[in-house]
Amino acid sequence: MPLENDTLLRALRREPVDHGPVWLMRQAGRYLPEYAALRARAGSFMALATTPSLATEVTLQPLARFPLDAAILFSDILTIPDAMGLGLSFAEGEGPRFARAVADEASVGALEAPDLARLSYVFDAVGQIKRALAGRVPLIGFAGSPFTLACYMIEGGASDDFATVRKMAFARPDLIDRIVAVNADAVAGYLVEQLRAGADALMLFDTWGGLLSEAAYQRFSLEPMRSVLRRLPAGVPTILFTKGRAGSLASIAESGASCMGLDWTADLGDARRRHGARIAIQGNLDPLALLTDPRSVEAAVVDLLRAAGPEPGYVFNLGHGIVPATPPENVAALVAAVHAISRSATSGAAARAIVPGESAGSRAGPRVHGA
């Protein structure tokens, strides 16, 4: 089905666009009151994530509020280890936990990529979402990176520092090699199935690659992600996001991904100057900017679009996911500002920034990407 709005896909291919595409990590989630109501009705996060009709409803909720340029599948990065039989659960206020960790030689040796039939609920949700979108905007599928999945699997759940993982990297690097290799097989198959179900683009979330030294990052995180990317069909738009690795952007730019996502600590302008000729770049507003007010949000958008510059290949996003306390009206201000400023720039309107406090649609913005 042809897309009515393919701006994101064109930006990922570094083609000119008539406005800057914007979508937000965790755009469907706890900051929306309608999500909270549906979550209460479903009874648990797992019920939302594993029921295709509910996952579809959550995915579409932010698009009913905001003119975003993409939908992203509502799911969780830990679906793969759950399908491996590790027993995923979510305790209120505590994050994910596994009934069984993978932290010794026996458990690592027994690890296998899961039967993808155990993840059919994800692929069913992708198909339902795609049909419900009816060509409106593209759908992004995703997976956790092999190393990020390994962090939760080894630690047995969420952690502030993943100390068990980091110690294992020194004492038994062979075990981490084995885990990430199995995970890479699983992630590649999982993403291919999302494509078959209807996803238009794919994203790898490497949330914990920033925990590692540079050498360990290359070995345990980036190389397994390269392995995943090599196994995807040619021409599929892909986004690789590693949090906390602003010093590794040159290596990430050569990963084979179409686009690299930046966290908020990275210098967007420098990244665009150094790497924008060969890879699209996504990011990278600090999510806490959305806890301020519409005026401050608009000013932050102006600054980022200036930093991104006029060349094609830029996608506006946050430097990590929306936090639950975010007021929806600030998200509305952000989306409106990105669209208004980038449209005025590409249409040749006078290149001057929004004066903070004025409406994003009432003033022309600076010259930005896609012009």
Tab-separated table of C-alpha atoms in Angstrom:
chain	number	residue	atom	x	y	z
A	1	MET	CA	0.000	0.000	0.000
A	2	PRO	CA	1.502	3.389	-0.988
A	3	LEU	CA	2.225	5.699	1.938
A	4	GLU	CA	0.503	9.065	2.164
A	5	ASN	CA	3.445	10.366	4.205
A	6	ASP	CA	6.788	8.723	3.460
A	7	THR	CA	8.874	11.617	4.797
A	8	LEU	CA	10.623	9.475	7.386
A	9	LEU	CA	11.642	6.842	4.851
A	10	ARG	CA	12.991	9.484	2.481
A	11	ALA	CA	14.969	11.102	5.285
A	12	LEU	CA	16.425	7.708	6.248
A	13	ARG	CA	17.582	7.388	2.622
A	14	ARG	CA	19.071	10.913	2.878
A	15	GLU	CA	16.710	12.245	0.215
A	16	PRO	CA	15.274	15.793	0.283
A	17	VAL	CA	12.017	16.217	2.186
A	18	ASP	CA	9.408	18.975	2.269
A	19	HIS	CA	9.350	18.988	6.060
A	20	GLY	CA	11.469	17.489	8.782
A	21	PRO	CA	10.125	14.129	9.946
A	22	VAL	CA	9.546	13.723	13.668
A	23	TRP	CA	8.676	10.729	15.796
A	24	LEU	CA	9.568	10.082	19.429
A	25	MET	CA	10.962	7.122	21.272
A	26	ARG	CA	8.254	5.814	23.653
A	27	GLN	CA	5.716	8.068	21.913
A	28	ALA	CA	3.073	5.494	22.922
A	29	GLY	CA	3.179	5.077	26.668
A	30	ARG	CA	2.665	6.236	30.213
A	31	TYR	CA	2.600	10.004	29.606
A	32	LEU	CA	-0.751	9.638	27.819
A	33	PRO	CA	-3.889	9.359	29.985
A	34	GLU	CA	-5.521	7.133	27.394
A	35	TYR	CA	-2.612	4.694	27.759
A	36	ALA	CA	-3.085	4.622	31.531
A	37	ALA	CA	-6.788	3.875	31.074
A	38	LEU	CA	-6.110	1.039	28.646
A	39	ARG	CA	-3.334	-0.353	30.858
A	40	ALA	CA	-5.742	-0.432	33.796
A	41	ARG	CA	-8.358	-2.183	31.690
A	42	ALA	CA	-5.824	-4.737	30.413
A	43	GLY	CA	-4.613	-5.501	33.923
A	44	SER	CA	-0.877	-5.657	33.217
A	45	PHE	CA	1.831	-4.442	30.880
A	46	MET	CA	2.338	-7.975	29.585
A	47	ALA	CA	-1.338	-8.203	28.664
A	48	LEU	CA	-0.969	-5.031	26.604
A	49	ALA	CA	2.195	-6.198	24.900
A	50	THR	CA	1.041	-9.733	24.124
A	51	THR	CA	-2.512	-8.971	22.937
A	52	PRO	CA	-2.307	-7.775	19.315
A	53	SER	CA	-5.530	-5.733	19.423
A	54	LEU	CA	-4.366	-3.878	22.544
A	55	ALA	CA	-0.845	-3.357	21.198
A	56	THR	CA	-2.444	-1.916	18.069
A	57	GLU	CA	-4.592	0.461	20.086
A	58	VAL	CA	-1.613	1.699	22.110
A	59	THR	CA	0.511	2.149	18.978
A	60	LEU	CA	-2.147	4.344	17.399
A	61	GLN	CA	-2.905	6.483	20.472
A	62	PRO	CA	-0.206	9.145	19.914
A	63	LEU	CA	-1.090	9.436	16.228
A	64	ALA	CA	-4.642	10.337	17.215
A	65	ARG	CA	-3.230	13.278	19.182
A	66	PHE	CA	-0.206	14.435	17.192
A	67	PRO	CA	0.657	14.578	13.455
A	68	LEU	CA	3.722	12.377	13.872
A	69	ASP	CA	5.553	11.104	10.807
A	70	ALA	CA	5.766	7.471	11.924
A	71	ALA	CA	4.220	4.903	14.200
A	72	ILE	CA	6.415	2.556	16.204
A	73	LEU	CA	5.268	-0.876	17.267
A	74	PHE	CA	4.184	-1.038	20.907
A	75	SER	CA	6.087	-3.945	22.390
A	76	ASP	CA	9.089	-4.562	24.631
A	77	ILE	CA	12.725	-5.311	23.871
A	78	LEU	CA	12.630	-8.357	26.183
A	79	THR	CA	10.159	-10.382	24.131
A	80	ILE	CA	13.039	-12.446	22.705
A	81	PRO	CA	14.535	-13.657	26.020
A	82	ASP	CA	11.005	-14.270	27.274
A	83	ALA	CA	10.448	-16.530	24.261
A	84	MET	CA	13.691	-18.322	25.233
A	85	GLY	CA	11.877	-19.446	28.376
A	86	LEU	CA	13.464	-17.093	30.909
A	87	GLY	CA	10.130	-16.112	32.458
A	88	LEU	CA	9.661	-12.357	31.994
A	89	SER	CA	7.526	-10.381	34.441
A	90	PHE	CA	7.062	-6.736	35.354
A	91	ALA	CA	6.634	-5.687	38.979
A	92	GLU	CA	5.049	-2.278	39.502
A	93	GLY	CA	7.798	0.290	40.068
A	94	GLU	CA	10.605	-2.284	39.766
A	95	GLY	CA	11.002	-2.870	36.038
A	96	PRO	CA	11.465	-6.193	34.250
A	97	ARG	CA	12.567	-9.382	36.013
A	98	PHE	CA	13.405	-12.861	34.753
A	99	ALA	CA	12.599	-15.996	36.691
A	100	ARG	CA	15.816	-17.540	35.340
A	101	ALA	CA	19.079	-15.703	34.657
A	102	VAL	CA	21.744	-16.774	32.152
A	103	ALA	CA	24.855	-16.275	34.242
A	104	ASP	CA	26.853	-19.522	34.345
A	105	GLU	CA	28.462	-21.889	31.897
A	106	ALA	CA	25.616	-24.410	31.939
A	107	SER	CA	22.838	-21.883	31.299
A	108	VAL	CA	24.856	-20.122	28.607
A	109	GLY	CA	25.651	-23.424	26.900
A	110	ALA	CA	21.973	-24.377	26.848
A	111	LEU	CA	20.861	-21.055	25.338
A	112	GLU	CA	19.194	-21.212	21.924
A	113	ALA	CA	17.418	-18.754	19.673
A	114	PRO	CA	13.685	-19.155	20.261
A	115	ASP	CA	11.129	-20.646	17.943
A	116	LEU	CA	9.670	-17.525	16.322
A	117	ALA	CA	6.211	-19.061	16.593
A	118	ARG	CA	6.405	-18.095	20.278
A	119	LEU	CA	6.534	-14.468	19.141
A	120	SER	CA	3.591	-14.678	16.748
A	121	TYR	CA	1.673	-12.161	18.869
A	122	VAL	CA	4.253	-9.522	17.892
A	123	PHE	CA	3.944	-10.276	14.190
A	124	ASP	CA	0.157	-10.347	14.459
A	125	ALA	CA	0.282	-6.905	16.088
A	126	VAL	CA	2.495	-5.576	13.291
A	127	GLY	CA	-0.019	-6.784	10.718
A	128	GLN	CA	-2.976	-5.301	12.584
A	129	ILE	CA	-1.211	-1.968	13.070
A	130	LYS	CA	-0.234	-1.813	9.418
A	131	ARG	CA	-3.821	-2.405	8.343
A	132	ALA	CA	-5.134	0.167	10.811
A	133	LEU	CA	-2.655	2.786	9.597
A	134	ALA	CA	-4.005	2.281	6.058
A	135	GLY	CA	-0.941	3.883	4.495
A	136	ARG	CA	-1.039	7.009	6.640
A	137	VAL	CA	2.554	6.872	7.907
A	138	PRO	CA	5.266	4.205	8.004
A	139	LEU	CA	5.503	1.670	10.810
A	140	ILE	CA	8.789	1.153	12.622
A	141	GLY	CA	9.544	-2.308	13.985
A	142	PHE	CA	12.307	-2.822	16.523
A	143	ALA	CA	14.359	-5.096	18.717
A	144	GLY	CA	16.812	-4.726	21.555
A	145	SER	CA	20.450	-5.098	20.572
A	146	PRO	CA	22.100	-8.457	21.294
A	147	PHE	CA	24.198	-6.920	24.083
A	148	THR	CA	21.348	-5.004	25.694
A	149	LEU	CA	19.291	-8.200	25.804
A	150	ALA	CA	22.302	-9.977	27.299
A	151	CYS	CA	22.498	-7.398	30.087
A	152	TYR	CA	19.011	-8.242	31.328
A	153	MET	CA	19.480	-11.968	30.766
A	154	ILE	CA	22.737	-12.136	32.751
A	155	GLU	CA	21.621	-9.801	35.523
A	156	GLY	CA	18.175	-11.353	35.782
A	157	GLY	CA	16.409	-8.044	35.264
A	158	ALA	CA	16.930	-4.309	35.438
A	159	SER	CA	19.966	-2.838	37.183
A	160	ASP	CA	21.547	0.535	37.846
A	161	ASP	CA	25.023	-0.610	36.814
A	162	PHE	CA	24.775	-4.202	35.473
A	163	ALA	CA	27.780	-5.115	37.597
A	164	THR	CA	27.422	-8.853	36.945
A	165	VAL	CA	27.622	-8.247	33.197
A	166	ARG	CA	30.636	-5.979	33.446
A	167	LYS	CA	32.521	-8.415	35.669
A	168	MET	CA	31.741	-11.243	33.274
A	169	ALA	CA	33.229	-9.184	30.426
A	170	PHE	CA	36.574	-9.423	32.225
A	171	ALA	CA	36.377	-12.877	33.822
A	172	ARG	CA	34.470	-14.847	31.139
A	173	PRO	CA	34.281	-12.855	27.921
A	174	ASP	CA	33.700	-16.149	26.094
A	175	LEU	CA	30.329	-16.470	27.820
A	176	ILE	CA	29.232	-13.011	26.690
A	177	ASP	CA	30.431	-13.834	23.166
A	178	ARG	CA	28.172	-16.884	23.191
A	179	ILE	CA	25.138	-15.035	24.553
A	180	VAL	CA	25.355	-12.158	22.077
A	181	ALA	CA	25.893	-14.576	19.179
A	182	VAL	CA	22.701	-16.464	20.056
A	183	ASN	CA	20.900	-13.170	20.556
A	184	ALA	CA	22.102	-11.878	17.182
A	185	ASP	CA	20.609	-14.948	15.483
A	186	ALA	CA	17.343	-14.381	17.328
A	187	VAL	CA	17.189	-10.637	16.680
A	188	ALA	CA	17.901	-11.023	12.960
A	189	GLY	CA	15.118	-13.575	12.538
A	190	TYR	CA	12.742	-11.531	14.675
A	191	LEU	CA	13.274	-8.381	12.617
A	192	VAL	CA	12.902	-10.207	9.313
A	193	GLU	CA	9.537	-11.519	10.503
A	194	GLN	CA	8.462	-7.998	11.463
A	195	LEU	CA	9.281	-6.920	7.915
A	196	ARG	CA	7.225	-9.767	6.503
A	197	ALA	CA	4.325	-8.731	8.715
A	198	GLY	CA	4.416	-5.163	7.375
A	199	ALA	CA	7.059	-3.034	9.120
A	200	ASP	CA	8.505	-0.323	6.879
A	201	ALA	CA	11.685	0.416	8.846
A	202	LEU	CA	13.563	-1.258	11.687
A	203	MET	CA	15.379	0.021	14.757
A	204	LEU	CA	17.935	-1.541	17.092
A	205	PHE	CA	17.858	-0.209	20.648
A	206	ASP	CA	21.291	-0.581	22.236
A	207	THR	CA	20.386	0.960	25.564
A	208	TRP	CA	23.349	-0.382	27.534
A	209	GLY	CA	26.257	-0.300	25.077
A	210	GLY	CA	27.450	2.819	26.868
A	211	LEU	CA	28.395	0.731	29.915
A	212	LEU	CA	31.379	-0.761	28.100
A	213	SER	CA	34.902	0.358	27.324
A	214	GLU	CA	35.530	1.158	23.676
A	215	ALA	CA	37.159	-2.198	22.946
A	216	ALA	CA	34.423	-4.110	24.758
A	217	TYR	CA	31.743	-2.085	22.964
A	218	GLN	CA	33.205	-3.018	19.589
A	219	ARG	CA	33.355	-6.710	20.542
A	220	PHE	CA	30.194	-7.318	22.521
A	221	SER	CA	27.793	-4.713	21.145
A	222	LEU	CA	28.652	-3.133	17.820
A	223	GLU	CA	29.904	-6.241	15.995
A	224	PRO	CA	26.802	-8.291	16.934
A	225	MET	CA	24.625	-5.421	15.669
A	226	ARG	CA	26.592	-5.401	12.420
A	227	SER	CA	25.903	-9.133	12.185
A	228	VAL	CA	22.163	-8.473	12.548
A	229	LEU	CA	22.186	-5.706	9.952
A	230	ARG	CA	24.031	-7.879	7.437
A	231	ARG	CA	21.233	-10.459	7.628
A	232	LEU	CA	18.407	-8.049	6.839
A	233	PRO	CA	17.132	-7.663	3.270
A	234	ALA	CA	18.995	-5.096	1.201
A	235	GLY	CA	17.436	-1.659	1.105
A	236	VAL	CA	15.488	-1.913	4.371
A	237	PRO	CA	15.757	1.406	6.254
A	238	THR	CA	17.432	0.777	9.614
A	239	ILE	CA	18.180	2.920	12.665
A	240	LEU	CA	20.863	2.016	15.207
A	241	PHE	CA	20.652	3.793	18.559
A	242	THR	CA	23.301	3.324	21.234
A	243	LYS	CA	22.914	5.358	24.414
A	244	GLY	CA	26.116	6.727	25.910
A	245	ARG	CA	28.552	6.269	23.015
A	246	ALA	CA	29.087	9.754	21.622
A	247	GLY	CA	32.772	8.866	21.266
A	248	SER	CA	32.038	5.893	18.990
A	249	LEU	CA	30.047	7.636	16.264
A	250	ALA	CA	32.659	7.053	13.553
A	251	SER	CA	32.386	3.282	14.089
A	252	ILE	CA	28.597	3.399	14.308
A	253	ALA	CA	28.475	5.366	11.051
A	254	GLU	CA	30.215	2.423	9.355
A	255	SER	CA	27.910	-0.202	10.903
A	256	GLY	CA	25.735	-0.683	7.837
A	257	ALA	CA	22.694	1.034	9.351
A	258	SER	CA	20.836	3.678	7.336
A	259	CYS	CA	20.668	6.017	10.318
A	260	MET	CA	22.334	6.437	13.683
A	261	GLY	CA	20.422	7.778	16.645
A	262	LEU	CA	22.160	10.124	19.055
A	263	ASP	CA	21.522	10.502	22.744
A	264	TRP	CA	21.293	14.020	24.155
A	265	THR	CA	24.975	14.154	25.179
A	266	ALA	CA	26.185	13.988	21.575
A	267	ASP	CA	26.949	17.099	19.521
A	268	LEU	CA	24.364	16.923	16.729
A	269	GLY	CA	26.002	19.576	14.564
A	270	ASP	CA	29.410	17.923	14.762
A	271	ALA	CA	27.909	14.516	14.007
A	272	ARG	CA	26.138	15.895	10.959
A	273	ARG	CA	29.309	17.579	9.694
A	274	ARG	CA	31.486	14.519	10.216
A	275	HIS	CA	29.128	11.695	9.264
A	276	GLY	CA	26.026	13.131	7.575
A	277	ALA	CA	27.328	12.520	4.054
A	278	ARG	CA	27.172	8.740	4.546
A	279	ILE	CA	24.505	8.090	7.167
A	280	ALA	CA	21.256	9.721	8.253
A	281	ILE	CA	21.182	11.010	11.827
A	282	GLN	CA	18.337	10.972	14.332
A	283	GLY	CA	17.977	12.882	17.581
A	284	ASN	CA	18.634	14.238	20.013
A	285	LEU	CA	16.611	16.464	22.365
A	286	ASP	CA	17.036	15.743	26.066
A	287	PRO	CA	13.700	14.151	27.093
A	288	LEU	CA	13.605	16.367	30.172
A	289	ALA	CA	13.163	19.409	27.921
A	290	LEU	CA	9.595	18.174	27.553
A	291	LEU	CA	9.043	18.684	31.284
A	292	THR	CA	9.316	22.465	30.875
A	293	ASP	CA	6.758	24.463	28.885
A	294	PRO	CA	5.799	24.963	25.218
A	295	ARG	CA	7.894	28.120	24.905
A	296	SER	CA	11.039	26.355	26.103
A	297	VAL	CA	10.292	23.331	23.910
A	298	GLU	CA	9.984	25.529	20.813
A	299	ALA	CA	13.289	27.253	21.591
A	300	ALA	CA	14.987	23.864	21.973
A	301	VAL	CA	13.587	22.740	18.619
A	302	VAL	CA	15.014	25.849	16.954
A	303	ASP	CA	18.453	25.119	18.389
A	304	LEU	CA	18.445	21.494	17.244
A	305	LEU	CA	17.230	22.261	13.736
A	306	ARG	CA	19.956	24.882	13.402
A	307	ALA	CA	22.525	22.319	14.526
A	308	ALA	CA	21.171	19.732	12.073
A	309	GLY	CA	21.727	22.099	9.157
A	310	PRO	CA	20.227	22.087	5.654
A	311	GLU	CA	21.465	18.761	4.296
A	312	PRO	CA	19.004	15.884	3.808
A	313	GLY	CA	19.162	12.924	6.138
A	314	TYR	CA	17.948	14.217	9.493
A	315	VAL	CA	15.132	12.839	11.667
A	316	PHE	CA	13.983	14.799	14.714
A	317	ASN	CA	13.672	12.705	17.857
A	318	LEU	CA	14.603	12.669	21.516
A	319	GLY	CA	17.924	11.498	22.891
A	320	HIS	CA	16.077	8.716	24.730
A	321	GLY	CA	12.452	7.868	25.500
A	322	ILE	CA	9.696	10.180	26.695
A	323	VAL	CA	9.516	10.182	30.490
A	324	PRO	CA	6.151	9.380	32.115
A	325	ALA	CA	5.671	12.853	33.642
A	326	THR	CA	5.739	14.575	30.231
A	327	PRO	CA	2.720	16.865	29.617
A	328	PRO	CA	1.095	15.920	26.289
A	329	GLU	CA	0.743	19.614	25.418
A	330	ASN	CA	4.529	19.890	25.315
A	331	VAL	CA	4.697	17.007	22.843
A	332	ALA	CA	2.125	18.831	20.721
A	333	ALA	CA	4.279	21.980	20.832
A	334	LEU	CA	7.356	20.004	19.799
A	335	VAL	CA	5.723	18.327	16.800
A	336	ALA	CA	4.157	21.603	15.648
A	337	ALA	CA	7.464	23.447	15.935
A	338	VAL	CA	9.449	20.830	14.003
A	339	HIS	CA	6.926	20.809	11.175
A	340	ALA	CA	6.427	24.560	10.990
A	341	ILE	CA	10.088	25.516	11.091
A	342	SER	CA	11.222	22.854	8.647
A	343	ARG	CA	8.355	23.552	6.228
A	344	SER	CA	9.075	27.290	6.186
A	345	ALA	CA	12.735	26.557	5.581
A	346	THR	CA	12.148	24.204	2.671
A	347	SER	CA	9.587	26.510	1.078
A	348	GLY	CA	12.077	29.386	1.031
A	349	ALA	CA	10.373	31.482	3.705
A	350	ALA	CA	12.428	34.085	5.524
A	351	ALA	CA	15.038	32.280	7.603
A	352	ARG	CA	14.547	33.566	11.106
A	353	ALA	CA	13.983	31.701	14.334
A	354	ILE	CA	10.821	31.528	16.368
A	355	VAL	CA	10.808	34.064	19.122
A	356	PRO	CA	10.221	31.932	22.229
A	357	GLY	CA	6.636	32.359	23.352
A	358	GLU	CA	5.196	32.858	19.865
A	359	SER	CA	3.318	30.144	18.037
A	360	ALA	CA	5.479	27.727	16.066
A	361	GLY	CA	3.239	28.186	13.070
A	362	SER	CA	3.243	31.981	13.116
A	363	ARG	CA	6.913	32.673	12.411
A	364	ALA	CA	9.357	31.442	9.804
A	365	GLY	CA	12.238	29.344	11.081
A	366	PRO	CA	15.931	29.004	10.346
A	367	ARG	CA	17.120	27.221	7.225
A	368	VAL	CA	17.175	23.548	8.103
A	369	HIS	CA	17.549	20.099	6.564
A	370	GLY	CA	15.987	19.128	3.272
A	371	ALA	CA	16.180	22.605	1.751
